Amino acid sequence: MDKSKSINISWKSILKVVAVILFLIFLYLIRDVIIIFIFALIVASAIAPAVDLLEKIKIPRVLGAVISYIIIIGLLAFLISLVVAPVIRDIKNLSSNLPEYIESLTLKFKSFEKTFSKYEGAIEQIQKFFIQLGERLQSSEKGIFSGVVNIFGGIFSFFLALVISFYLSVQKKGVQRILGSISPFNHRDYILDLWERAQKKLGRWLQGQLFLGIIVGALVYIGLYFLDIKYALLLAILAGVLEIFPYIGPVLAAIPAVIIGFLQAPILGFWVLILYVVVQQMENYLIVPLVIGRVVGLNPIIVIMALLIGAKLGGILGMILAVPLTAVFAEFVKDLVKKKV
């Protein structure tokens, strides 16, 4: 009995595989555009209820969209104006004082050498690290220029997404119309139903994440202010922004704060560490379960992986969109398990 099996592959099958591969490559090449468009969809979905409400009270939809966006942009501009000047001042002061801080750290490490002589090699490595860090930061004009370019690129992408979201908001159910027009007819109803569910989850996630960042940032600022730690506002904003990273973010935010406190006085470094631990415990056992846990319902490991992949593919915008898109994908997987698709 001949156990060999013949596999017939037609040219049509090969062309299909090649077409799929080329399509995936094309999507990867335009990933920045896709991320901007997805961000616009989320913003339009978040603003749609306000525009719908204004339309119900006889305000034309275009005017309602204009009013909604003016209010939102005005609030953002007001909040930014409150913090930009102090943050820029703190950054300038930190940059100018950085050599002094590095020298202070080096002297403190040297003072420990007598007590911890057996760790002399490790201490020397730490000293070299801080010296090299200072040299790199002081001679990084090119890096600063590229950083500024990236920031302005991000700002341009943000406002482009706002423009797209505005045009979507002007149309009644504009997002649903676009999804319906690009969806296969056989799956159109399911895709629109999935979007309705995802839209609610995305909105709640965005609100929860903003609330979490504001609460944590405010708690950190109050604590640092009463401890009289330098650059309190800058460190508090950093703590709020890094809340997007579960577990890792608070640790990354605490490191510079503890170092700055330690440089002011060793006991202050200890109290700053205690402050961040207390805030972290409040976040884990009180704020997150009430704000985030019930909204997204994703495993923290999955969240971290999603953030890393999003940052790799789309930078800051990709990282911001990673968790909500993963939550939408999780809804799709649930439907697959339930065989709704």
Tab-separated table of C-alpha atoms in Angstrom:
chain	number	residue	atom	x	y	z
A	1	MET	CA	0.000	0.000	0.000
A	2	ASP	CA	1.442	3.342	-1.049
A	3	LYS	CA	1.353	5.630	1.955
A	4	SER	CA	2.715	8.638	0.103
A	5	LYS	CA	0.320	11.502	-0.379
A	6	SER	CA	0.333	13.986	-3.207
A	7	ILE	CA	-0.406	17.628	-2.530
A	8	ASN	CA	-1.781	19.660	-5.384
A	9	ILE	CA	-1.328	23.408	-5.076
A	10	SER	CA	-2.980	25.465	-7.756
A	11	TRP	CA	-1.689	28.774	-9.026
A	12	LYS	CA	-4.875	30.334	-7.684
A	13	SER	CA	-4.001	29.249	-4.119
A	14	ILE	CA	-0.446	30.548	-4.477
A	15	LEU	CA	-1.710	33.896	-5.744
A	16	LYS	CA	-4.099	34.142	-2.783
A	17	VAL	CA	-1.267	33.545	-0.312
A	18	VAL	CA	0.949	36.095	-2.079
A	19	ALA	CA	-1.910	38.607	-2.110
A	20	VAL	CA	-2.464	38.176	1.634
A	21	ILE	CA	1.264	38.613	2.342
A	22	LEU	CA	1.443	41.733	0.171
A	23	PHE	CA	-1.655	43.128	1.872
A	24	LEU	CA	-0.118	42.584	5.324
A	25	ILE	CA	3.103	44.265	4.176
A	26	PHE	CA	1.060	47.180	2.839
A	27	LEU	CA	-0.759	47.510	6.177
A	28	TYR	CA	2.581	47.524	7.986
A	29	LEU	CA	3.949	50.252	5.718
A	30	ILE	CA	0.935	52.496	6.347
A	31	ARG	CA	0.654	51.598	10.043
A	32	ASP	CA	1.055	55.253	11.084
A	33	VAL	CA	-1.922	56.259	8.946
A	34	ILE	CA	-3.992	53.368	10.307
A	35	ILE	CA	-3.175	54.310	13.903
A	36	ILE	CA	-4.153	57.944	13.288
A	37	PHE	CA	-7.438	56.828	11.738
A	38	ILE	CA	-8.195	54.438	14.616
A	39	PHE	CA	-7.436	57.209	17.108
A	40	ALA	CA	-9.822	59.461	15.180
A	41	LEU	CA	-12.510	56.766	15.384
A	42	ILE	CA	-12.105	56.555	19.157
A	43	VAL	CA	-12.238	60.347	19.602
A	44	ALA	CA	-15.294	60.620	17.344
A	45	SER	CA	-17.004	57.825	19.284
A	46	ALA	CA	-16.264	59.541	22.596
A	47	ILE	CA	-17.644	62.885	21.399
A	48	ALA	CA	-20.655	61.465	19.525
A	49	PRO	CA	-22.962	61.363	22.619
A	50	ALA	CA	-22.441	65.095	23.237
A	51	VAL	CA	-23.101	65.939	19.582
A	52	ASP	CA	-26.209	63.720	19.570
A	53	LEU	CA	-27.485	65.442	22.718
A	54	LEU	CA	-27.049	68.901	21.183
A	55	GLU	CA	-28.827	67.715	18.047
A	56	LYS	CA	-31.800	66.577	20.147
A	57	ILE	CA	-32.233	70.111	21.485
A	58	LYS	CA	-32.510	71.445	17.934
A	59	ILE	CA	-28.889	72.538	17.493
A	60	PRO	CA	-27.645	71.661	13.968
A	61	ARG	CA	-25.226	68.744	14.004
A	62	VAL	CA	-22.378	70.719	12.407
A	63	LEU	CA	-22.736	73.505	14.976
A	64	GLY	CA	-22.999	70.937	17.776
A	65	ALA	CA	-19.775	69.268	16.641
A	66	VAL	CA	-18.016	72.649	16.458
A	67	ILE	CA	-19.186	73.551	19.981
A	68	SER	CA	-18.105	70.167	21.379
A	69	TYR	CA	-14.634	70.347	19.861
A	70	ILE	CA	-14.124	73.985	20.868
A	71	ILE	CA	-14.980	73.115	24.477
A	72	ILE	CA	-12.665	70.084	24.515
A	73	ILE	CA	-9.744	71.852	22.817
A	74	GLY	CA	-10.269	74.888	25.054
A	75	LEU	CA	-10.131	72.742	28.194
A	76	LEU	CA	-6.990	70.994	26.934
A	77	ALA	CA	-5.345	74.319	26.105
A	78	PHE	CA	-6.254	75.698	29.537
A	79	LEU	CA	-4.840	72.676	31.375
A	80	ILE	CA	-1.685	72.688	29.255
A	81	SER	CA	-1.162	76.413	29.864
A	82	LEU	CA	-1.292	75.776	33.608
A	83	VAL	CA	1.475	73.183	33.587
A	84	VAL	CA	3.688	73.978	30.571
A	85	ALA	CA	5.538	76.958	32.076
A	86	PRO	CA	6.338	75.264	35.427
A	87	VAL	CA	7.345	72.033	33.675
A	88	ILE	CA	9.670	73.851	31.246
A	89	ARG	CA	11.196	75.697	34.201
A	90	ASP	CA	11.736	72.421	36.064
A	91	ILE	CA	13.303	70.782	33.000
A	92	LYS	CA	15.710	73.720	32.526
A	93	ASN	CA	16.661	73.691	36.203
A	94	LEU	CA	17.141	69.931	36.185
A	95	SER	CA	19.333	70.112	33.070
A	96	SER	CA	21.498	72.897	34.489
A	97	ASN	CA	21.870	71.150	37.855
A	98	LEU	CA	22.507	67.696	36.396
A	99	PRO	CA	26.350	67.890	36.555
A	100	GLU	CA	26.100	68.952	40.201
A	101	TYR	CA	23.752	66.051	40.957
A	102	ILE	CA	26.073	63.566	39.266
A	103	GLU	CA	29.050	64.916	41.205
A	104	SER	CA	27.054	64.688	44.432
A	105	LEU	CA	26.114	61.086	43.701
A	106	THR	CA	29.744	60.252	42.938
A	107	LEU	CA	30.881	61.759	46.244
A	108	LYS	CA	28.210	59.857	48.144
A	109	PHE	CA	29.280	56.593	46.523
A	110	LYS	CA	32.889	57.344	47.426
A	111	SER	CA	31.890	57.908	51.048
A	112	PHE	CA	30.421	54.407	51.092
A	113	GLU	CA	33.617	52.776	49.833
A	114	LYS	CA	35.180	52.475	53.283
A	115	THR	CA	32.088	50.820	54.685
A	116	PHE	CA	31.473	48.601	51.679
A	117	SER	CA	35.035	48.045	50.481
A	118	LYS	CA	34.297	44.579	49.152
A	119	TYR	CA	31.845	46.156	46.708
A	120	GLU	CA	34.434	48.627	45.422
A	121	GLY	CA	34.268	47.281	41.867
A	122	ALA	CA	30.499	47.625	41.745
A	123	ILE	CA	30.682	51.154	43.147
A	124	GLU	CA	33.203	52.153	40.472
A	125	GLN	CA	30.888	50.797	37.782
A	126	ILE	CA	27.989	52.827	39.194
A	127	GLN	CA	30.166	55.946	39.260
A	128	LYS	CA	31.205	55.406	35.643
A	129	PHE	CA	27.560	54.934	34.677
A	130	PHE	CA	26.505	58.291	36.127
A	131	ILE	CA	29.536	60.078	34.639
A	132	GLN	CA	28.783	58.637	31.190
A	133	LEU	CA	25.107	59.513	31.608
A	134	GLY	CA	25.999	63.120	32.341
A	135	GLU	CA	28.351	63.330	29.365
A	136	ARG	CA	25.707	61.916	27.037
A	137	LEU	CA	22.988	64.225	28.286
A	138	GLN	CA	25.222	67.289	28.011
A	139	SER	CA	26.386	66.439	24.474
A	140	SER	CA	23.081	65.313	23.000
A	141	GLU	CA	22.134	68.249	20.760
A	142	LYS	CA	21.383	65.866	17.921
A	143	GLY	CA	19.241	63.706	20.161
A	144	ILE	CA	17.395	66.732	21.477
A	145	PHE	CA	16.748	67.935	17.920
A	146	SER	CA	15.382	64.543	16.865
A	147	GLY	CA	13.299	64.464	20.044
A	148	VAL	CA	11.790	67.851	19.210
A	149	VAL	CA	11.053	66.635	15.674
A	150	ASN	CA	9.327	63.553	17.084
A	151	ILE	CA	7.285	65.675	19.482
A	152	PHE	CA	6.093	67.983	16.707
A	153	GLY	CA	5.387	64.938	14.546
A	154	GLY	CA	3.247	63.552	17.340
A	155	ILE	CA	1.427	66.877	17.736
A	156	PHE	CA	0.747	66.990	13.977
A	157	SER	CA	-0.606	63.428	14.054
A	158	PHE	CA	-2.795	64.301	17.048
A	159	PHE	CA	-4.367	67.317	15.351
A	160	LEU	CA	-4.772	65.385	12.095
A	161	ALA	CA	-6.683	62.745	14.050
A	162	LEU	CA	-8.838	65.509	15.564
A	163	VAL	CA	-9.663	66.852	12.088
A	164	ILE	CA	-10.658	63.379	10.871
A	165	SER	CA	-12.714	62.760	14.008
A	166	PHE	CA	-14.492	66.099	13.491
A	167	TYR	CA	-15.620	65.096	9.995
A	168	LEU	CA	-16.814	61.770	11.401
A	169	SER	CA	-18.734	63.550	14.175
A	170	VAL	CA	-20.472	65.894	11.736
A	171	GLN	CA	-22.160	62.904	10.083
A	172	LYS	CA	-24.821	61.113	12.091
A	173	LYS	CA	-23.412	57.672	12.912
A	174	GLY	CA	-20.413	58.524	10.756
A	175	VAL	CA	-18.242	55.774	12.243
A	176	GLN	CA	-20.925	53.142	11.671
A	177	ARG	CA	-21.355	54.292	8.079
A	178	ILE	CA	-17.647	53.925	7.340
A	179	LEU	CA	-17.473	50.511	8.993
A	180	GLY	CA	-20.580	49.422	7.123
A	181	SER	CA	-19.195	50.591	3.779
A	182	ILE	CA	-15.900	48.689	4.163
A	183	SER	CA	-17.329	45.548	5.786
A	184	PRO	CA	-18.235	42.407	3.814
A	185	PHE	CA	-21.998	42.238	3.379
A	186	ASN	CA	-22.299	38.822	5.050
A	187	HIS	CA	-20.537	40.065	8.205
A	188	ARG	CA	-21.768	43.657	8.275
A	189	ASP	CA	-24.331	43.189	11.050
A	190	TYR	CA	-21.837	41.378	13.259
A	191	ILE	CA	-19.102	43.987	12.716
A	192	LEU	CA	-21.475	46.827	13.584
A	193	ASP	CA	-22.645	44.940	16.685
A	194	LEU	CA	-19.018	44.321	17.715
A	195	TRP	CA	-18.250	48.007	17.237
A	196	GLU	CA	-21.229	49.033	19.392
A	197	ARG	CA	-19.925	46.877	22.250
A	198	ALA	CA	-16.317	47.926	21.686
A	199	GLN	CA	-17.269	51.605	21.532
A	200	LYS	CA	-18.730	51.472	25.040
A	201	LYS	CA	-15.681	49.631	26.380
A	202	LEU	CA	-13.261	52.045	24.676
A	203	GLY	CA	-15.047	55.074	26.080
A	204	ARG	CA	-15.073	53.678	29.612
A	205	TRP	CA	-11.399	52.664	29.331
A	206	LEU	CA	-10.354	56.133	28.163
A	207	GLN	CA	-12.297	57.823	30.952
A	208	GLY	CA	-10.905	55.407	33.530
A	209	GLN	CA	-7.307	55.826	32.353
A	210	LEU	CA	-7.535	59.624	32.433
A	211	PHE	CA	-9.101	59.515	35.889
A	212	LEU	CA	-6.421	57.113	37.155
A	213	GLY	CA	-3.564	59.258	35.821
A	214	ILE	CA	-5.043	62.448	37.301
A	215	ILE	CA	-5.649	60.874	40.730
A	216	VAL	CA	-2.180	59.307	40.962
A	217	GLY	CA	-0.482	62.463	39.668
A	218	ALA	CA	-2.386	64.605	42.173
A	219	LEU	CA	-1.529	62.306	45.101
A	220	VAL	CA	2.151	62.260	44.132
A	221	TYR	CA	2.245	66.047	43.706
A	222	ILE	CA	0.628	66.664	47.104
A	223	GLY	CA	3.090	64.300	48.788
A	224	LEU	CA	6.163	65.741	47.043
A	225	TYR	CA	4.982	69.298	47.705
A	226	PHE	CA	4.715	68.736	51.460
A	227	LEU	CA	8.080	66.953	51.457
A	228	ASP	CA	9.487	70.035	49.658
A	229	ILE	CA	10.988	67.937	46.841
A	230	LYS	CA	12.329	69.835	43.836
A	231	TYR	CA	10.579	69.425	40.462
A	232	ALA	CA	7.419	68.154	42.212
A	233	LEU	CA	5.103	69.057	39.326
A	234	LEU	CA	7.347	67.458	36.698
A	235	LEU	CA	7.656	64.258	38.748
A	236	ALA	CA	3.886	64.179	39.380
A	237	ILE	CA	3.100	64.518	35.661
A	238	LEU	CA	5.592	61.740	34.943
A	239	ALA	CA	3.841	59.533	37.514
A	240	GLY	CA	0.438	60.218	35.953
A	241	VAL	CA	1.606	59.576	32.376
A	242	LEU	CA	3.451	56.350	33.251
A	243	GLU	CA	0.263	54.941	34.778
A	244	ILE	CA	-0.483	53.613	31.302
A	245	PHE	CA	2.110	50.889	32.065
A	246	PRO	CA	0.750	48.451	34.680
A	247	TYR	CA	3.195	47.743	37.539
A	248	ILE	CA	6.242	48.930	35.551
A	249	GLY	CA	5.079	52.553	35.216
A	250	PRO	CA	4.937	53.393	38.945
A	251	VAL	CA	8.418	51.910	39.464
A	252	LEU	CA	9.876	53.939	36.577
A	253	ALA	CA	8.205	57.078	37.933
A	254	ALA	CA	9.531	56.491	41.455
A	255	ILE	CA	13.210	56.094	40.503
A	256	PRO	CA	13.985	59.747	39.545
A	257	ALA	CA	11.887	61.050	42.454
A	258	VAL	CA	13.766	58.919	44.994
A	259	ILE	CA	17.134	59.948	43.508
A	260	ILE	CA	16.248	63.665	43.641
A	261	GLY	CA	14.994	63.297	47.218
A	262	PHE	CA	18.156	61.412	48.187
A	263	LEU	CA	20.317	64.167	46.710
A	264	GLN	CA	18.468	66.797	48.754
A	265	ALA	CA	18.853	64.700	51.909
A	266	PRO	CA	19.118	60.912	52.369
A	267	ILE	CA	16.138	60.889	54.744
A	268	LEU	CA	14.039	62.670	52.078
A	269	GLY	CA	14.860	59.911	49.600
A	270	PHE	CA	13.513	57.411	52.131
A	271	TRP	CA	10.288	59.391	52.656
A	272	VAL	CA	9.790	59.773	48.890
A	273	LEU	CA	10.102	55.996	48.535
A	274	ILE	CA	7.489	55.535	51.279
A	275	LEU	CA	5.202	58.025	49.493
A	276	TYR	CA	5.344	56.126	46.193
A	277	VAL	CA	4.782	52.790	47.956
A	278	VAL	CA	1.691	54.176	49.729
A	279	VAL	CA	0.306	55.646	46.488
A	280	GLN	CA	0.985	52.350	44.703
A	281	GLN	CA	-0.876	50.390	47.390
A	282	MET	CA	-3.825	52.784	47.213
A	283	GLU	CA	-3.806	52.382	43.435
A	284	ASN	CA	-3.654	48.567	43.507
A	285	TYR	CA	-6.259	47.958	46.194
A	286	LEU	CA	-8.617	50.891	45.814
A	287	ILE	CA	-8.352	52.951	42.619
A	288	VAL	CA	-7.631	50.319	39.931
A	289	PRO	CA	-10.313	47.806	41.035
A	290	LEU	CA	-12.905	50.582	41.029
A	291	VAL	CA	-11.771	52.376	37.866
A	292	ILE	CA	-9.922	50.085	35.443
A	293	GLY	CA	-10.483	46.479	36.513
A	294	ARG	CA	-14.178	46.416	35.707
A	295	VAL	CA	-13.770	48.288	32.438
A	296	VAL	CA	-11.209	46.358	30.389
A	297	GLY	CA	-10.819	43.083	32.275
A	298	LEU	CA	-7.471	42.115	30.689
A	299	ASN	CA	-4.642	40.181	32.302
A	300	PRO	CA	-1.793	42.585	33.282
A	301	ILE	CA	0.735	40.500	31.317
A	302	ILE	CA	-1.418	40.860	28.191
A	303	VAL	CA	-1.663	44.602	28.841
A	304	ILE	CA	2.138	44.943	29.081
A	305	MET	CA	2.660	42.893	25.898
A	306	ALA	CA	0.064	44.990	24.076
A	307	LEU	CA	1.790	48.208	25.165
A	308	LEU	CA	5.204	46.982	24.002
A	309	ILE	CA	3.838	45.864	20.614
A	310	GLY	CA	1.907	49.116	20.218
A	311	ALA	CA	4.997	51.193	21.007
A	312	LYS	CA	7.069	49.197	18.511
A	313	LEU	CA	4.527	49.518	15.691
A	314	GLY	CA	3.159	53.008	16.245
A	315	GLY	CA	5.190	54.911	18.812
A	316	ILE	CA	3.254	56.959	21.358
A	317	LEU	CA	-0.085	56.737	19.533
A	318	GLY	CA	0.350	52.989	19.087
A	319	MET	CA	1.050	52.599	22.789
A	320	ILE	CA	-2.003	54.662	23.728
A	321	LEU	CA	-4.266	52.592	21.481
A	322	ALA	CA	-2.761	49.211	22.394
A	323	VAL	CA	-4.928	48.382	25.416
A	324	PRO	CA	-8.335	49.383	23.989
A	325	LEU	CA	-7.623	47.595	20.695
A	326	THR	CA	-6.569	44.496	22.615
A	327	ALA	CA	-9.830	44.702	24.552
A	328	VAL	CA	-11.743	44.817	21.254
A	329	PHE	CA	-9.771	41.824	19.991
A	330	ALA	CA	-10.630	40.006	23.228
A	331	GLU	CA	-14.326	40.625	22.507
A	332	PHE	CA	-13.832	39.125	19.047
A	333	VAL	CA	-12.105	36.060	20.527
A	334	LYS	CA	-14.993	35.612	22.974
A	335	ASP	CA	-17.388	35.665	20.035
A	336	LEU	CA	-15.273	33.051	18.253
A	337	VAL	CA	-15.427	30.807	21.309
A	338	LYS	CA	-19.187	31.287	21.467
A	339	LYS	CA	-19.286	30.723	17.681
A	340	LYS	CA	-21.061	33.978	17.003
A	341	VAL	CA	-18.767	34.727	14.051
